[in-house]
Tab-separated table of C-alpha atoms in Angstrom:
chain	number	residue	atom	x	y	z
A	1	GLN	CA	-24.618	53.489	-37.330
A	2	LYS	CA	-23.936	51.999	-40.428
A	3	GLU	CA	-25.711	49.161	-41.832
A	4	VAL	CA	-22.531	47.457	-42.532
A	5	GLU	CA	-19.601	48.412	-41.489
A	6	GLN	CA	-15.694	47.861	-42.214
A	7	ASN	CA	-12.587	49.471	-41.223
A	8	SER	CA	-11.028	50.779	-44.530
A	9	GLY	CA	-7.806	50.180	-43.767
A	10	PRO	CA	-4.632	49.415	-45.352
A	11	LEU	CA	-4.412	46.612	-42.986
A	12	SER	CA	-0.718	45.621	-44.657
A	13	VAL	CA	0.448	41.863	-43.620
A	14	PRO	CA	3.901	40.322	-44.919
A	15	GLU	CA	3.982	37.950	-47.852
A	16	GLY	CA	3.332	34.911	-46.389
A	17	ALA	CA	1.149	35.762	-43.420
A	18	ILE	CA	-2.407	35.534	-42.075
A	19	ALA	CA	-4.865	38.144	-43.199
A	20	SER	CA	-7.471	38.613	-40.840
A	21	LEU	CA	-10.856	40.985	-42.437
A	22	ASN	CA	-13.709	41.775	-40.037
A	23	CYS	CA	-17.405	43.155	-40.970
A	24	THR	CA	-19.790	44.076	-38.313
A	25	TYR	CA	-23.207	44.625	-39.212
A	26	SER	CA	-26.692	46.483	-37.594
A	27	ASP	CA	-29.708	44.222	-38.860
A	28	ARG	CA	-29.515	40.998	-36.867
A	29	GLY	CA	-32.188	38.925	-38.366
A	30	SER	CA	-29.596	38.983	-41.817
A	31	GLN	CA	-29.125	35.445	-42.723
A	32	SER	CA	-26.622	35.646	-45.682
A	33	PHE	CA	-23.366	36.616	-45.990
A	34	PHE	CA	-20.603	37.484	-48.430
A	35	TRP	CA	-17.274	38.016	-49.015
A	36	TYR	CA	-16.101	40.106	-52.036
A	37	ARG	CA	-12.978	41.426	-53.364
A	38	GLN	CA	-12.293	44.342	-56.246
A	39	TYR	CA	-8.975	44.939	-57.419
A	40	SER	CA	-8.014	48.840	-58.503
A	41	GLY	CA	-10.845	49.423	-61.436
A	42	LYS	CA	-11.968	46.808	-61.670
A	43	SER	CA	-15.783	45.007	-60.824
A	44	PRO	CA	-16.194	42.957	-57.564
A	45	GLU	CA	-15.855	39.654	-56.869
A	46	LEU	CA	-16.964	36.657	-55.113
A	47	ILE	CA	-14.902	34.836	-52.878
A	48	MET	CA	-16.626	33.122	-50.338
A	49	PHE	CA	-20.581	32.878	-48.924
A	50	ILE	CA	-21.450	32.109	-45.755
A	51	TYR	CA	-25.178	31.058	-44.517
A	52	SER	CA	-24.659	29.260	-40.719
A	53	ASN	CA	-22.763	29.895	-37.635
A	54	GLY	CA	-19.039	28.920	-38.029
A	55	ASP	CA	-16.315	28.808	-40.249
A	56	LYS	CA	-16.559	28.026	-44.276
A	57	GLU	CA	-13.218	27.282	-45.797
A	58	ASP	CA	-12.132	26.788	-49.194
A	59	GLY	CA	-8.834	26.848	-50.565
A	60	ARG	CA	-6.611	29.653	-48.762
A	61	PHE	CA	-9.798	30.973	-47.369
A	62	THR	CA	-11.945	31.044	-45.055
A	63	ALA	CA	-15.227	32.932	-43.601
A	64	GLN	CA	-16.443	33.063	-40.131
A	65	LEU	CA	-19.575	33.124	-39.285
A	66	ASN	CA	-20.675	34.560	-35.450
A	67	LYS	CA	-24.762	35.627	-35.620
A	68	ALA	CA	-25.421	36.209	-31.687
A	69	SER	CA	-22.195	39.044	-32.026
A	70	GLN	CA	-23.316	39.497	-35.567
A	71	TYR	CA	-19.910	39.625	-37.484
A	72	VAL	CA	-18.545	38.122	-40.085
A	73	SER	CA	-14.907	37.667	-40.715
A	74	LEU	CA	-12.423	36.849	-43.448
A	75	LEU	CA	-9.497	34.908	-43.564
A	76	ILE	CA	-6.834	34.489	-46.132
A	77	ARG	CA	-3.933	32.508	-45.243
A	78	ASP	CA	-0.319	32.826	-47.112
A	79	SER	CA	-1.337	35.782	-48.431
A	80	GLN	CA	0.077	36.905	-51.745
A	81	PRO	CA	0.686	39.623	-53.022
A	82	SER	CA	-1.739	39.623	-55.690
A	83	ASP	CA	-4.149	39.227	-52.606
A	84	SER	CA	-3.941	43.278	-52.655
A	85	ALA	CA	-6.762	44.434	-52.813
A	86	THR	CA	-10.165	45.935	-51.406
A	87	TYR	CA	-12.345	43.241	-50.008
A	88	LEU	CA	-16.491	44.422	-49.488
A	89	CYS	CA	-18.277	42.310	-47.089
A	90	ALA	CA	-22.457	42.037	-48.284
A	91	VAL	CA	-25.134	41.102	-45.886
A	92	ILE	CA	-28.927	40.099	-47.745
A	93	GLN	CA	-30.424	42.374	-44.471
A	94	THR	CA	-34.333	41.465	-43.682
A	95	GLY	CA	-37.329	42.226	-45.973
A	96	ARG	CA	-34.563	43.964	-48.399
A	97	ARG	CA	-34.147	42.003	-52.103
A	98	ALA	CA	-30.358	42.628	-52.636
A	99	LEU	CA	-27.125	42.950	-51.234
A	100	THR	CA	-25.930	45.560	-48.283
A	101	PHE	CA	-22.498	46.230	-48.875
A	102	GLY	CA	-19.692	47.905	-46.402
A	103	SER	CA	-17.084	50.390	-47.780
A	104	GLY	CA	-14.488	47.862	-47.945
A	105	THR	CA	-11.027	47.133	-46.109
A	106	ARG	CA	-8.131	47.706	-48.403
A	107	LEU	CA	-5.742	44.983	-48.182
A	108	GLN	CA	-1.740	45.245	-48.867
A	109	VAL	CA	0.958	42.412	-48.668
A	110	GLN	CA	4.123	43.695	-48.687
A	111	PRO	CA	6.264	41.177	-50.511
B	1	ILE	CA	-18.473	33.997	-73.066
B	2	ALA	CA	-22.009	34.522	-70.993
B	3	GLY	CA	-21.288	37.176	-68.134
B	4	ILE	CA	-22.792	40.428	-68.328
B	5	THR	CA	-21.673	43.871	-70.964
B	6	GLN	CA	-21.864	47.562	-69.721
B	7	ALA	CA	-22.157	49.990	-71.983
B	8	PRO	CA	-20.661	52.892	-72.338
B	9	THR	CA	-17.336	52.160	-70.726
B	10	SER	CA	-16.676	55.767	-69.943
B	11	GLN	CA	-18.705	59.172	-69.993
B	12	ILE	CA	-18.130	62.555	-69.713
B	13	LEU	CA	-21.586	64.767	-69.437
B	14	ALA	CA	-23.053	67.432	-69.081
B	15	ALA	CA	-25.033	69.269	-66.557
B	16	GLY	CA	-28.766	68.830	-67.678
B	17	ARG	CA	-28.134	65.994	-70.111
B	18	ARG	CA	-29.726	63.027	-70.138
B	19	MET	CA	-27.985	59.587	-70.711
B	20	THR	CA	-28.805	55.761	-70.274
B	21	LEU	CA	-26.354	53.418	-68.975
B	22	ARG	CA	-27.147	50.015	-70.701
B	23	CYS	CA	-26.848	46.509	-69.355
B	24	THR	CA	-27.558	43.322	-70.971
B	25	GLN	CA	-26.874	39.558	-68.827
B	26	ASP	CA	-26.822	36.312	-71.002
B	27	MET	CA	-27.622	34.017	-68.260
B	28	ARG	CA	-31.046	34.068	-68.481
B	29	HIS	CA	-31.496	35.869	-64.966
B	30	ASN	CA	-34.430	36.769	-63.188
B	31	ALA	CA	-32.799	39.342	-60.723
B	32	MET	CA	-30.947	42.661	-62.001
B	33	TYR	CA	-29.689	45.741	-60.068
B	34	TRP	CA	-28.050	49.146	-60.534
B	35	TYR	CA	-25.504	49.795	-57.780
B	36	ARG	CA	-22.689	53.072	-58.074
B	37	GLN	CA	-19.596	52.836	-56.233
B	38	ASP	CA	-18.172	56.371	-54.324
B	39	LEU	CA	-14.783	56.895	-52.867
B	40	GLY	CA	-16.146	55.822	-48.660
B	41	LEU	CA	-19.114	54.887	-49.019
B	42	GLY	CA	-18.693	51.873	-50.665
B	43	LEU	CA	-21.357	50.060	-53.311
B	44	ARG	CA	-24.632	51.916	-52.965
B	45	LEU	CA	-28.546	50.690	-54.662
B	46	ILE	CA	-29.809	52.749	-56.795
B	47	HIS	CA	-33.019	50.417	-58.410
B	48	TYR	CA	-33.712	46.019	-58.791
B	49	SER	CA	-35.643	44.246	-60.539
B	50	ASN	CA	-36.655	40.952	-59.707
B	51	THR	CA	-37.549	39.684	-63.057
B	52	ALA	CA	-38.474	41.086	-66.278
B	53	GLY	CA	-41.684	43.782	-65.651
B	54	THR	CA	-40.900	44.729	-62.332
B	55	THR	CA	-38.912	47.275	-60.902
B	56	GLY	CA	-37.821	48.463	-57.624
B	57	LYS	CA	-36.427	51.067	-56.025
B	58	GLY	CA	-32.843	50.473	-53.947
B	59	GLU	CA	-30.927	53.113	-51.035
B	60	VAL	CA	-30.842	55.555	-53.305
B	61	PRO	CA	-32.679	55.727	-56.313
B	62	ASP	CA	-33.143	59.618	-56.378
B	63	GLY	CA	-32.349	60.708	-60.545
B	64	TYR	CA	-32.594	58.162	-61.803
B	65	SER	CA	-35.190	55.442	-64.035
B	66	VAL	CA	-35.085	51.836	-65.420
B	67	SER	CA	-37.286	49.623	-66.975
B	68	ARG	CA	-37.092	45.824	-67.499
B	69	ALA	CA	-38.616	44.875	-70.791
B	70	ASN	CA	-37.503	41.713	-71.281
B	71	THR	CA	-35.254	39.514	-69.357
B	72	ASP	CA	-32.140	40.085	-70.289
B	73	ASP	CA	-31.467	43.935	-70.242
B	74	PHE	CA	-32.020	46.432	-67.644
B	75	PRO	CA	-31.121	50.316	-68.830
B	76	LEU	CA	-30.751	53.212	-66.495
B	77	THR	CA	-31.797	56.217	-66.899
B	78	LEU	CA	-30.492	59.615	-65.966
B	79	ALA	CA	-33.450	62.052	-67.026
B	80	SER	CA	-31.297	65.353	-66.235
B	81	ALA	CA	-28.203	64.425	-65.015
B	82	VAL	CA	-26.389	66.761	-62.173
B	83	PRO	CA	-22.284	66.774	-60.204
B	84	SER	CA	-23.082	64.709	-57.612
B	85	GLN	CA	-24.437	61.793	-60.165
B	86	THR	CA	-20.417	61.514	-60.921
B	87	SER	CA	-19.843	58.347	-59.982
B	88	VAL	CA	-18.938	54.567	-61.117
B	89	TYR	CA	-22.074	52.281	-62.225
B	90	PHE	CA	-21.903	48.757	-61.551
B	91	CYS	CA	-25.025	46.656	-63.287
B	92	ALA	CA	-25.330	43.172	-61.714
B	93	SER	CA	-26.988	39.922	-61.874
B	94	SER	CA	-28.422	36.923	-60.306
B	95	PRO	CA	-29.937	33.573	-60.584
B	96	GLY	CA	-33.080	35.166	-57.405
B	97	GLN	CA	-34.019	36.603	-54.329
B	98	GLY	CA	-32.802	35.910	-51.305
B	99	ASN	CA	-29.793	33.932	-50.816
B	100	SER	CA	-28.273	34.303	-54.882
B	101	PRO	CA	-24.999	36.437	-55.070
B	102	LEU	CA	-24.946	38.550	-57.548
B	103	HIS	CA	-22.218	38.594	-60.648
B	104	PHE	CA	-21.137	42.385	-61.740
B	105	GLY	CA	-21.041	44.241	-65.511
B	106	ASN	CA	-17.668	46.228	-65.810
B	107	GLY	CA	-18.964	49.400	-64.780
B	108	THR	CA	-19.739	52.433	-66.431
B	109	ARG	CA	-17.448	55.693	-65.178
B	110	LEU	CA	-19.434	58.243	-65.340
B	111	THR	CA	-18.325	62.095	-64.973
B	112	VAL	CA	-20.839	65.448	-65.117
B	113	THR	CA	-19.437	68.337	-65.348
């Protein structure tokens, strides 16, 4: 079992729809959770981070964390073609010094 | 503009050659990291440094070494490159350990032939 799992996609949604990206993690003691966006050929850029159970909203983005079920999700409302990218979930696991990344989900927003 | 600078942007290297990837940050971040990114495998941690003068091994450290002589610089050295080290290498930094998010450089695309 991978430590941080994501569906590789591609996840295809029409413009204006809600895109839902999911991530599960194996270490129950993980405390901090991050979502990065990576355009093709570019470096990852931070979208959001969440530390506590529940929802955290920032503009069109909402991160959801459920520690009991060990999953974290990212919702993108009113998806735009410019949101087409790979979304990386990252977790700080117990005793680790750095982020552990999932392999990413590729999102395609169709105009 | 504050950030992380990586050099070179890309490199083709013959197997067996020695190569140093450079990384410099001007944000005075304590922690720095080297990741490699391969298709289908995501980002994997090679080495990290929590503060100047200290380094640690990540998930895939074999064949790589690092040094952290000062806060700003964190070079990654391949002593004798092998084709399996063909990858995109990202340097990253964060203000501290724990909850701090990472800031990434633009990456170095390395091809070992």
